[in-house]
Amino acid sequence: MDKAAAARRIEELKREIARHDYLYYVLDSPEISDEEYDALMRELRALEEAYPDLRTPDSPTQRVGGMPVDEFEHVVHEVPMLSLDNVFDLGELKSFCDRVSRALKEEVSYTAELKIDGVAVSLIYEDGVFVRGSTRGDGRVGEDVTANLRTVKSMPLRLMKPVSGRLEVRGEVYMQKKDFAELNAQREEEGEPLFANPRNAAAGSLRQLDPSITAKRHLRVFVYQAVNAVQRGLKSQYEVLQWLKGLGLPTQGTERLCDSFDELTKYIDEWREKRFALPYVTDGVVVKVDDLAKQEILGTTAKAPRWAVAFKYPAEEKRTRVKDIEISVGRTGALTPVAILEPVRLSGTIVQRASLHNEDEIRRKDVRVGDYVWVRKAGEIIPEVVRVDKEARREGSPPFEMPKECPACGSSVVRLPGEAAHRCLNRSCPAQIKEGLKHFASRSGMDIQGLGEKLIDQLVEKGFIRDIADLYTLSEEELASLERMGKKSAQNLIRALEASKNRPLANLIYALGIRYVGSRVAELLAENFGSLERLMEATEEEILQIEGIGPRIASSVVSFFRDEANRRTIERLIALGVKTRLERPALEKDVWRGLRFVFTGELERATRLEAENIVKSLGGQVSSDVSRKTSYVVVGKNPGSKLERAVNLGVKTIDEDSFWRMVEEAKEG
Ligand code: IVH
């Protein structure tokens, strides 16, 4: 393809991909499969690799995150980013509306919108192309987080309709409840501190100095304001929202024009419970004078506009009683105390249990059996005890003590130095085996359809399973003998077990239940080692070479595979037919093991993909970004910013000829 044709195709692909991003991330109604989408991205990436100067900042390939920065640049907001005054009940809202009517000497209409609990951002588009994004900061000066915002998939890098000149829009970057819960689960798995709520998670992710981390955090954005909208002929807030939506910007879509205080009340009451069913956290309703000209007349104070107010729903905290504190035993033997609560309705569901995490947490909050406590849900999902109502405590109630023996198997419990958890060290503890099996069979693991909790309990209790590998020795007759299992479901389960033997390597690594290895880390390990056999022999140093894996994980992986019992289980899994290889170019030689290559610019003697496969076939690795861990940056014609970064980091650069010479030597050597 010549350059002109490539340029045309690149434009076409960019538009097409932007449209599919919009359909997927904003409208939530994709038209094509993930595979088809990936194919479009691959084609675009290949064309941009071949013609690096055709790569522009609004290309979807640029969402992966660019260079890390040392600190954020400051951005002065042309129009200050104000905050909102809050009202906490309908009476206070009425006073606000009365104040507005008095000042304007007439009744006015309002738009009501939900208040998203996220982080305020300003987005600037020049001639329809996203050029800069910043945080609110102190309202006058914010931080430049452009590179991070580019990774937010619901944010258009180019508007769907041409808008001339400079357009500044404002909105909220947020994280969906499920993404927040998943992120925290992953952090817990990896031993990282948890985020208190989706807002903190969003703020923390947006303010990452390395945009490639932000890119993995599933942030989203809603816009709700256009700065200087009047100059563009817009007359009302309601119109602004429709206009923004028409430009392909994600608006929240629950706005309503309200002609009276009564209608505002209706909106607020309607969403009071309904909001819990939304995929993101809302903490109130923003009420805005609809007419932009009237907004200008009302003006602002130093802190907040006089034309808008935030109605805050009462914080979802309820008082209830701790009936008991139970101990659950996890798959790694960790004992987790769980508060069993008098049932209470919270953020849309009935809550009866809340994790108390570990001994230190219980001590800190001093939760005791029989206590009255305040509970809430982090991110509207995860129930937690906030504090104890000490006044209401029954006299003489003893502080909670962690048990000395495992409630599941009776072995003695230890708290190892440097750990928060108490552990049962008995590897044959039935609770650990059950939890290990659940983990093994889970979606991100071997994804064994039909192997649910009840069935696992029976299998372990009946002694059919003592070790995960036993799963693959179960017979149809054994299964059919269990409660609530007919011949048919036994056959189905055997089939599901058979199918699970071919899961991708990353799933298998995750399924093994190595401490600190969640699905993200499993993915990295699979990608870098290519087979379970190789991972089993890996040293800590080798594992530490992988970006995103630290010493705690590396040491946990190595000690897991050093363990005799674990090795035996794995040998049995392999003997029973479980696949342990990543499908990838056949390894011809292993001479480049540990070497990491990055390519930039056009190659003359092969396509990028061919060159990458050659590196892999010699045991080396290829990454898309230059870091200190990169061994060589191969510089082709018209290199991109990776060259600059390599030079800055002092990473060795070689030209194409040297690369091929190295390949020859490696093949001969
Ligand atoms: S309008 C002049 N609309 O709430 C300020 N803000 O507590 C105009 N927020 O800083 C803000 N959802 O970050 C507006 N639909 C919405 C909002 C919203 C969330 C945030 C925003 C603002 C904060 C004020």
XYZ file of C-alpha atoms and ligand atoms in Angstrom:
693
model
C 0.000 0.000 0.000
C 1.411 3.427 -0.885
C 1.464 6.216 1.620
C -1.564 8.067 0.286
C -3.650 4.917 0.381
C -2.348 4.152 3.873
C -3.323 7.637 5.018
C -6.847 7.146 3.708
C -7.199 3.745 5.314
C -5.811 5.057 8.629
C -8.427 7.818 8.670
C -11.135 5.279 7.897
C -9.963 2.936 10.644
C -9.697 5.725 13.195
C -13.276 6.773 12.505
C -14.523 3.226 12.511
C -12.775 2.381 15.787
C -13.930 5.620 17.416
C -17.481 4.702 16.407
C -17.165 1.252 17.946
C -15.640 2.716 21.129
C -18.653 5.007 21.333
C -21.086 2.151 20.763
C -19.360 0.005 23.357
C -18.319 2.415 26.086
C -20.955 5.120 25.822
C -24.076 3.508 24.400
C -23.278 0.089 25.813
C -24.469 -1.583 22.609
C -21.560 -2.981 20.589
C -22.138 -3.900 16.957
C -19.093 -6.099 16.450
C -17.345 -8.849 18.364
C -14.170 -8.302 20.373
C -12.256 -10.262 17.733
C -13.487 -8.017 14.917
C -12.598 -4.971 16.985
C -9.125 -6.344 17.695
C -8.644 -6.978 13.987
C -9.395 -3.308 13.198
C -6.940 -2.204 15.889
C -4.278 -4.569 14.574
C -4.669 -3.263 11.052
C -4.413 0.335 12.263
C -1.399 -0.415 14.416
C 0.367 -2.153 11.535
C -0.244 0.783 9.199
C 0.983 3.246 11.800
C 4.065 1.128 12.398
C 4.775 1.212 8.685
C 4.162 4.960 8.437
C 4.967 6.373 11.872
C 4.506 9.966 10.747
C 0.840 9.201 10.037
C 0.317 8.427 13.694
C -1.607 11.264 15.356
C -2.533 11.951 18.976
C -6.212 11.272 18.261
C -5.510 7.710 17.119
C -7.051 5.017 19.318
C -3.646 3.305 19.371
C -2.476 6.214 21.531
C -4.828 5.246 24.358
C -2.389 2.697 25.765
C -0.468 5.347 27.623
C 2.664 7.218 26.667
C 5.727 8.081 28.683
C 5.628 8.243 32.451
C 6.247 11.700 33.884
C 8.021 12.823 37.035
C 5.291 15.210 38.006
C 2.261 16.834 36.426
C 2.502 20.200 34.706
C 0.258 22.915 36.100
C -2.652 24.229 34.066
C -4.337 27.518 34.801
C -8.105 27.267 34.271
C -9.295 30.170 32.145
C -12.621 29.993 33.868
C -12.221 28.803 37.454
C -13.575 25.348 38.242
C -15.928 26.007 41.108
C -17.474 23.575 43.457
C -21.135 23.342 44.472
C -22.962 24.272 47.636
C -24.708 21.322 49.209
C -28.224 21.012 50.575
C -29.183 18.070 52.706
C -32.973 18.082 52.652
C -35.902 19.304 50.611
C -36.413 22.287 52.920
C -32.942 23.588 52.142
C -33.547 22.959 48.451
C -36.756 24.978 48.664
C -34.825 27.882 50.210
C -32.358 27.703 47.318
C -35.197 27.830 44.755
C -36.845 30.724 46.627
C -33.564 32.628 46.656
C -33.241 32.146 42.897
C -36.833 33.289 42.214
C -36.362 36.319 44.427
C -33.147 37.363 42.712
C -34.594 36.900 39.226
C -38.062 38.137 40.195
C -39.689 35.205 38.417
C -40.191 31.443 38.628
C -37.615 29.544 36.601
C -37.041 26.054 35.216
C -34.264 23.819 36.444
C -32.404 20.857 35.036
C -31.948 18.024 37.464
C -29.006 15.669 36.918
C -27.538 12.938 39.016
C -24.359 13.828 40.838
C -21.675 11.328 39.934
C -19.171 10.553 42.651
C -15.904 10.905 40.808
C -13.183 13.421 40.030
C -13.851 16.692 38.220
C -11.903 17.226 34.991
C -11.612 19.829 32.285
C -11.209 18.609 28.698
C -10.024 20.857 25.909
C -10.693 20.199 22.240
C -9.042 22.246 19.500
C -10.939 22.043 16.226
C -12.572 18.904 17.527
C -9.392 17.117 18.596
C -8.684 16.402 22.266
C -5.548 18.323 23.196
C -5.529 18.707 26.945
C -7.178 17.488 30.086
C -6.648 18.600 33.632
C -7.880 18.085 37.145
C -9.691 20.750 39.136
C -6.783 21.256 41.511
C -7.614 24.203 43.731
C -10.141 25.450 41.166
C -7.775 27.994 39.656
C -4.770 25.795 38.848
C -5.083 22.106 38.067
C -2.782 19.316 36.967
C -2.212 18.297 33.359
C -3.377 14.690 33.094
C -3.744 14.587 29.300
C -1.799 11.371 28.800
C -3.859 9.610 31.438
C -7.160 10.896 30.075
C -6.288 9.617 26.618
C -6.460 6.112 28.048
C -10.094 6.607 29.096
C -11.965 4.665 26.462
C -15.324 6.405 26.770
C -13.657 9.710 26.003
C -13.616 10.668 22.336
C -10.173 11.746 21.137
C -11.947 13.494 18.301
C -15.481 14.855 18.372
C -18.041 13.263 16.083
C -18.974 16.603 14.530
C -16.602 19.417 13.606
C -16.433 22.135 16.243
C -14.208 25.029 15.300
C -11.747 26.616 17.671
C -11.275 25.823 21.284
C -13.953 23.995 23.208
C -13.628 23.343 26.904
C -15.980 20.844 28.461
C -16.103 19.698 32.031
C -17.175 16.498 33.591
C -16.446 13.733 35.978
C -14.030 10.840 35.688
C -15.355 7.850 37.587
C -15.022 4.128 38.040
C -17.932 1.715 37.774
C -18.863 -0.206 40.893
C -17.925 -3.557 39.402
C -14.543 -2.285 38.209
C -13.895 -0.859 41.664
C -14.795 -4.173 43.326
C -12.624 -6.062 40.856
C -9.692 -3.687 41.336
C -9.914 -4.033 45.105
C -10.213 -7.821 44.883
C -7.102 -7.853 42.733
C -5.292 -5.547 45.143
C -6.282 -7.719 48.072
C -5.012 -10.773 46.187
C -1.741 -8.984 45.494
C -1.453 -7.673 49.057
C -1.895 -3.994 48.098
C -3.831 -1.486 50.228
C -7.494 -1.186 49.232
C -9.292 1.899 47.939
C -12.084 3.105 50.217
C -14.531 3.852 47.393
C -14.735 4.266 43.606
C -14.015 7.987 43.871
C -10.685 7.395 45.609
C -9.910 4.660 43.130
C -10.683 7.001 40.225
C -8.640 9.840 41.724
C -5.701 7.548 42.432
C -5.821 6.081 38.946
C -6.126 9.426 37.190
C -3.142 10.783 39.063
C -0.771 7.967 38.134
C 2.522 9.244 36.814
C 2.675 6.250 34.478
C -0.260 6.378 32.035
C 0.042 2.678 31.260
C -1.201 2.010 34.803
C -4.144 4.348 34.320
C -4.919 2.505 31.083
C -5.544 -0.696 33.031
C -7.913 0.876 35.532
C -11.144 1.046 33.490
C -11.866 4.706 34.113
C -14.825 6.346 32.424
C -16.012 9.879 31.999
C -19.278 11.828 31.866
C -19.441 15.436 30.764
C -22.002 17.914 32.080
C -20.821 21.365 31.152
C -19.551 23.385 28.190
C -17.558 26.467 29.086
C -18.764 29.589 27.242
C -21.741 27.714 25.805
C -23.600 30.976 25.207
C -20.977 32.043 22.675
C -21.876 28.941 20.676
C -25.510 29.924 20.544
C -26.690 27.561 23.251
C -29.472 28.800 25.487
C -29.978 26.323 28.284
C -28.249 23.640 30.319
C -30.654 21.065 28.922
C -29.695 22.109 25.386
C -25.994 21.996 26.317
C -26.320 18.384 27.408
C -28.044 17.383 24.145
C -25.396 19.264 22.172
C -22.539 17.561 24.009
C -24.188 14.211 23.419
C -24.485 15.013 19.713
C -20.715 15.590 19.613
C -20.190 12.025 20.782
C -19.285 13.036 24.311
C -20.639 10.740 27.008
C -23.374 12.440 29.001
C -25.039 10.695 31.836
C -28.474 10.759 30.240
C -30.692 11.045 33.302
C -31.191 14.805 33.061
C -34.712 16.140 33.324
C -36.136 19.580 32.787
C -38.174 20.509 35.859
C -40.618 23.431 35.790
C -41.280 23.571 39.488
C -39.999 22.691 42.906
C -42.539 19.849 42.972
C -41.042 18.325 39.860
C -37.572 18.556 41.370
C -38.874 16.735 44.438
C -40.333 14.049 42.213
C -37.010 13.558 40.438
C -35.123 13.363 43.720
C -37.567 10.842 45.182
C -37.589 8.781 42.027
C -33.827 8.310 42.123
C -33.552 7.851 45.881
C -33.541 4.032 45.568
C -33.333 3.593 41.803
C -29.799 5.003 41.792
C -28.437 1.860 43.459
C -29.215 -0.080 40.302
C -26.908 2.173 38.253
C -23.459 0.775 37.477
C -21.775 3.751 39.160
C -22.080 5.567 42.468
C -24.199 8.712 42.650
C -24.406 10.685 45.840
C -27.016 13.262 44.998
C -28.809 15.392 42.457
C -27.380 18.552 40.934
C -30.045 21.184 40.398
C -29.163 23.912 37.905
C -31.044 26.978 36.691
C -31.708 25.879 33.123
C -31.511 29.209 31.292
C -27.864 30.137 30.661
C -28.619 33.864 30.482
C -30.226 33.646 33.908
C -27.238 31.748 35.220
C -25.094 34.684 34.179
C -27.327 37.154 35.953
C -27.126 35.126 39.167
C -23.343 34.822 38.910
C -21.091 33.040 41.354
C -19.535 33.452 44.756
C -15.791 32.863 45.120
C -16.484 29.206 45.758
C -19.656 28.140 43.987
C -22.234 29.254 41.445
C -25.422 30.894 42.751
C -27.377 29.124 40.006
C -26.768 25.547 41.064
C -26.825 23.408 44.149
C -26.129 19.784 45.031
C -28.869 17.916 46.851
C -27.081 15.176 48.823
C -28.896 11.970 49.649
C -28.312 10.989 53.267
C -25.149 8.903 53.606
C -26.114 5.254 53.503
C -25.026 4.306 56.994
C -27.239 2.206 59.204
C -27.079 1.006 62.745
C -27.439 -2.678 63.430
C -26.295 -5.375 65.834
C -23.423 -7.818 65.562
C -25.040 -11.161 66.345
C -21.833 -13.098 66.069
C -18.320 -13.027 64.667
C -17.617 -16.039 62.470
C -14.276 -17.160 61.159
C -13.957 -18.191 57.546
C -10.903 -20.047 56.275
C -9.628 -19.053 52.846
C -7.743 -21.104 50.293
C -4.350 -19.966 51.573
C -5.393 -20.829 55.116
C -5.970 -17.220 56.159
C -8.612 -16.848 58.870
C -11.000 -13.988 58.188
C -13.351 -12.777 60.917
C -16.807 -11.919 59.558
C -19.453 -9.963 61.438
C -22.861 -11.643 61.288
C -25.356 -8.809 61.399
C -28.981 -8.331 62.246
C -30.274 -7.923 58.649
C -30.363 -4.308 57.502
C -31.265 -2.637 54.209
C -28.314 -0.760 52.677
C -27.847 0.791 49.218
C -30.611 -1.299 47.747
C -29.989 -4.738 49.267
C -30.261 -6.560 52.590
C -26.906 -6.892 54.349
C -26.239 -9.666 56.879
C -22.456 -10.078 56.844
C -19.462 -7.772 56.732
C -15.835 -8.773 56.600
C -13.735 -7.570 59.531
C -10.573 -8.521 57.589
C -8.131 -9.466 60.366
C -7.180 -9.127 64.007
C -5.681 -5.641 63.642
C -8.848 -4.318 62.018
C -11.027 -5.772 64.772
C -8.732 -4.269 67.421
C -8.724 -0.896 65.689
C -12.485 -0.724 65.542
C -12.883 -2.767 68.726
C -15.849 -4.740 67.415
C -17.315 -7.215 69.902
C -20.105 -9.749 69.675
C -23.382 -8.087 70.710
C -22.210 -4.569 69.786
C -24.355 -2.067 67.927
C -22.402 -0.863 64.911
C -22.737 1.523 62.000
C -22.428 -0.199 58.655
C -22.174 1.048 55.076
C -21.231 -0.280 51.668
C -17.972 0.757 50.066
C -18.757 1.622 46.474
C -22.343 0.565 47.139
C -21.149 -3.046 46.967
C -18.897 -4.153 49.802
C -20.455 -4.051 53.268
C -18.222 -2.769 56.047
C -18.445 -1.891 59.699
C -17.673 1.802 60.061
C -17.633 2.130 63.851
C -19.057 0.776 67.044
C -21.726 2.545 69.056
C -19.737 2.229 72.292
C -22.455 3.882 74.426
C -24.772 1.019 73.648
C -22.251 -1.675 74.556
C -23.370 -4.228 77.106
C -21.212 -3.994 80.208
C -18.549 -6.615 80.612
C -18.639 -7.795 77.012
C -15.210 -9.258 76.264
C -12.967 -8.079 73.408
C -12.931 -10.457 70.467
C -10.051 -12.942 70.367
C -8.910 -14.778 67.270
C -9.266 -18.545 67.769
C -6.218 -20.605 68.666
C -7.431 -23.483 66.526
C -8.700 -23.640 62.962
C -12.499 -23.849 63.092
C -12.467 -26.179 60.092
C -9.791 -28.743 61.005
C -8.694 -28.008 64.560
C -5.008 -27.488 63.759
C -3.320 -24.759 65.683
C -3.369 -21.297 64.200
C -0.338 -19.023 63.786
C 0.241 -15.438 62.922
C 3.464 -15.303 60.941
C 5.807 -12.345 61.412
C 5.001 -9.432 59.106
C 1.534 -10.739 58.269
C -1.855 -9.366 59.229
C -3.604 -12.700 58.898
C -3.783 -15.667 61.229
C -3.287 -18.875 59.311
C -4.092 -22.529 59.497
C -0.982 -24.258 58.183
C -2.590 -27.646 57.645
C -2.484 -28.256 53.902
C -5.170 -30.920 54.131
C -7.574 -28.631 55.957
C -10.939 -29.296 54.290
C -11.836 -25.596 54.296
C -8.662 -24.764 52.370
C -9.274 -27.563 49.907
C -12.837 -26.395 49.308
C -11.784 -22.801 48.802
C -8.901 -23.894 46.597
C -11.318 -25.871 44.442
C -13.730 -22.962 44.152
C -10.850 -20.790 43.030
C -9.630 -23.451 40.605
C -13.091 -23.816 39.041
C -13.865 -20.074 38.905
C -14.378 -18.023 35.750
C -10.856 -16.557 35.680
C -9.486 -19.987 36.535
C -10.377 -23.235 34.778
C -13.955 -22.048 34.337
C -15.591 -25.391 35.124
C -19.288 -25.012 34.382
C -21.571 -26.681 36.891
C -18.991 -27.174 39.638
C -20.646 -25.025 42.283
C -20.085 -24.509 45.975
C -22.560 -27.168 47.181
C -21.058 -29.795 44.942
C -17.521 -28.945 45.994
C -18.540 -29.240 49.659
C -19.931 -32.723 49.053
C -16.927 -33.855 47.023
C -14.552 -32.867 49.796
C -16.720 -34.132 52.637
C -17.215 -37.507 50.950
C -13.442 -37.780 50.549
C -13.604 -37.944 46.734
C -11.228 -35.022 46.502
C -8.169 -34.288 48.616
C -6.231 -32.410 46.009
C -7.297 -30.400 42.962
C -5.888 -32.998 40.593
C -8.440 -35.494 41.980
C -11.067 -33.496 40.090
C -9.888 -35.054 36.849
C -10.147 -38.596 38.197
C -13.832 -38.355 39.138
C -16.027 -40.963 37.497
C -19.560 -40.502 36.278
C -20.753 -43.050 38.852
C -19.096 -41.221 41.733
C -20.661 -37.963 40.640
C -24.084 -39.474 40.094
C -24.014 -40.813 43.655
C -24.013 -37.282 45.082
C -27.065 -35.424 46.324
C -28.998 -33.537 43.673
C -26.885 -35.047 40.900
C -28.517 -37.146 38.227
C -26.851 -39.104 35.460
C -27.375 -36.212 33.098
C -25.717 -33.568 35.286
C -22.877 -35.988 36.076
C -22.257 -36.389 32.346
C -22.365 -32.641 31.843
C -19.837 -32.094 34.587
C -17.473 -34.700 33.156
C -17.735 -32.903 29.831
C -17.064 -29.534 31.515
C -14.021 -30.983 33.282
C -12.734 -32.315 29.987
C -13.192 -28.901 28.329
C -11.398 -27.155 31.176
C -8.173 -28.997 30.377
C -7.640 -26.672 27.421
C -7.880 -23.322 29.161
C -5.299 -20.674 28.319
C -2.090 -20.835 30.342
C -2.938 -17.630 32.252
C -6.148 -19.243 33.538
C -4.248 -22.311 34.701
C -1.642 -20.204 36.519
C -4.397 -18.213 38.210
C -6.314 -21.389 39.052
C -3.379 -22.834 40.996
C -4.077 -20.242 43.660
C -0.545 -18.981 44.219
C -0.571 -16.217 46.800
C -0.527 -12.693 45.364
C -1.136 -14.057 41.857
C -4.422 -12.625 40.601
C -5.518 -12.775 36.991
C -3.438 -9.768 35.974
C -0.223 -11.261 37.312
C -1.128 -14.693 35.890
C -1.484 -13.068 32.487
C 1.989 -11.510 32.785
C 3.565 -14.782 33.876
C 1.929 -16.730 31.036
C 2.975 -14.150 28.477
C 6.577 -14.087 29.678
C 7.262 -17.754 30.309
C 5.070 -19.427 27.727
C 4.606 -22.687 29.605
C 3.947 -23.875 33.108
C 7.055 -26.033 32.930
C 9.236 -22.989 32.297
C 7.528 -20.936 34.958
C 8.134 -23.752 37.442
C 11.871 -23.491 36.891
C 11.991 -19.684 36.895
C 14.160 -17.918 39.440
C 13.122 -14.864 41.409
C 15.497 -12.724 39.352
C 13.875 -13.832 36.118
C 10.381 -13.162 37.405
C 11.452 -9.755 38.672
C 12.409 -8.836 35.110
C 8.722 -8.591 34.304
C 7.358 -5.085 34.530
C 4.561 -4.894 37.072
C 5.787 -7.766 39.231
C 7.532 -6.994 42.482
C 9.635 -9.020 44.934
C 6.743 -10.205 47.085
C 4.989 -11.821 44.122
C 8.219 -13.233 42.684
C 9.159 -14.870 45.947
C 5.662 -16.282 46.426
C 5.720 -17.838 42.921
C 9.125 -19.409 43.416
C 8.283 -20.882 46.801
C 4.986 -22.224 45.468
C 6.762 -24.190 42.751
C 9.545 -25.281 45.065
C 7.001 -27.000 47.281
C 7.015 -30.782 46.784
C 3.273 -31.241 47.266
C 2.509 -28.531 44.726
C 4.907 -30.084 42.214
C 3.219 -33.450 42.665
C -0.211 -31.935 42.090
C 1.017 -30.230 38.929
C 2.624 -33.409 37.635
C -0.670 -35.186 38.130
C -2.606 -32.398 36.405
C -0.274 -32.722 33.429
C -0.530 -36.515 33.429
C -4.331 -36.205 33.481
C -4.225 -34.073 30.328
C -4.256 -30.440 31.477
C -2.583 -28.230 28.845
C 0.293 -26.139 30.157
C 1.424 -24.144 27.146
C 0.654 -20.752 25.738
C -0.014 -21.044 22.022
C 2.809 -18.992 20.595
C 5.563 -19.219 18.011
C 7.490 -22.421 18.528
C 10.611 -21.843 20.527
C 13.562 -22.739 18.342
C 16.239 -21.716 20.766
C 16.420 -20.176 24.136
C 19.498 -18.007 23.646
C 17.693 -14.684 24.089
C 15.998 -15.594 27.307
C 15.796 -12.497 29.500
C 16.361 -10.062 26.621
C 13.632 -7.502 25.958
C 13.277 -5.842 22.585
C 11.325 -2.794 21.535
C 10.873 -1.868 17.874
C 10.396 1.618 16.549
C 10.084 2.857 12.978
C 9.868 0.901 9.717
C 11.895 -2.255 9.136
C 13.111 -3.020 5.618
C 13.760 -6.740 5.685
C 10.661 -7.981 7.469
C 7.359 -6.803 8.851
C 7.189 -5.861 12.484
C 5.211 -8.978 13.286
C 7.745 -11.266 11.611
C 10.601 -9.632 13.498
C 8.713 -9.935 16.778
C 8.077 -13.617 16.170
C 11.742 -14.197 15.482
C 12.639 -12.575 18.798
C 10.117 -14.805 20.569
C 11.305 -17.929 18.767
C 14.757 -17.254 20.183
C 13.352 -16.974 23.680
C 13.380 -13.171 23.897
C 10.539 -10.836 24.731
C 8.974 -7.959 22.849
C 7.291 -5.026 24.498
C 5.580 -1.982 23.108
C 7.029 0.530 25.532
C 10.616 1.422 26.383
C 11.562 1.117 30.017
C 14.737 0.686 32.016
C 14.246 -3.042 31.650
C 14.430 -2.883 27.850
C 17.602 -4.519 26.532
C 17.549 -3.185 22.975
C 15.532 -0.677 21.024
C 15.676 -1.635 17.344
C 15.495 1.587 15.370
C 14.042 1.426 11.860
C 13.311 4.216 9.397
C 11.332 7.204 10.714
C 11.501 6.140 14.348
C 8.876 7.422 16.782
C 9.105 8.813 20.300
C 10.411 5.487 21.602
C 13.860 6.404 20.295
C 13.853 9.624 22.274
C 12.758 7.746 25.355
C 15.462 5.115 24.875
C 18.096 7.821 24.676
C 16.718 9.553 27.764
C 16.738 6.334 29.739
C 20.146 5.310 28.452
C 18.764 2.130 26.842
C 20.913 0.602 24.101
C 19.698 1.319 20.565
C 20.657 -0.690 17.477
C 19.850 -0.297 13.795
C 18.124 -2.877 11.670
C 21.343 -4.341 10.251
C 22.774 -4.956 13.707
C 19.519 -6.587 14.704
C 19.693 -9.092 11.830
C 23.343 -9.767 12.586
C 22.369 -10.572 16.168
C 19.656 -12.895 14.855
C 22.169 -14.753 12.656
C 24.594 -15.116 15.543
C 21.898 -16.309 17.874
C 20.744 -18.943 15.404
C 24.280 -20.195 14.848
C 25.455 -19.948 18.426
S -21.991 20.916 37.766
C -19.702 25.083 38.961
N -23.007 18.545 37.449
O -19.701 17.679 41.946
C -19.656 23.644 39.243
N -21.153 18.768 38.910
O -19.620 19.083 44.487
C -20.499 22.931 38.250
N -20.392 16.676 39.903
O -16.989 19.763 41.185
C -20.567 21.508 38.564
N -21.860 15.376 38.913
O -17.032 17.416 40.186
C -22.067 19.266 38.072
N -24.004 16.504 37.009
C -23.058 17.213 37.643
C -22.103 16.645 38.507
C -21.174 17.464 39.141
C -20.825 15.423 39.730
C -19.260 17.062 40.777
C -18.290 18.029 40.147
C -18.258 19.205 41.063
C -18.724 18.595 42.340
C -19.293 19.661 43.262
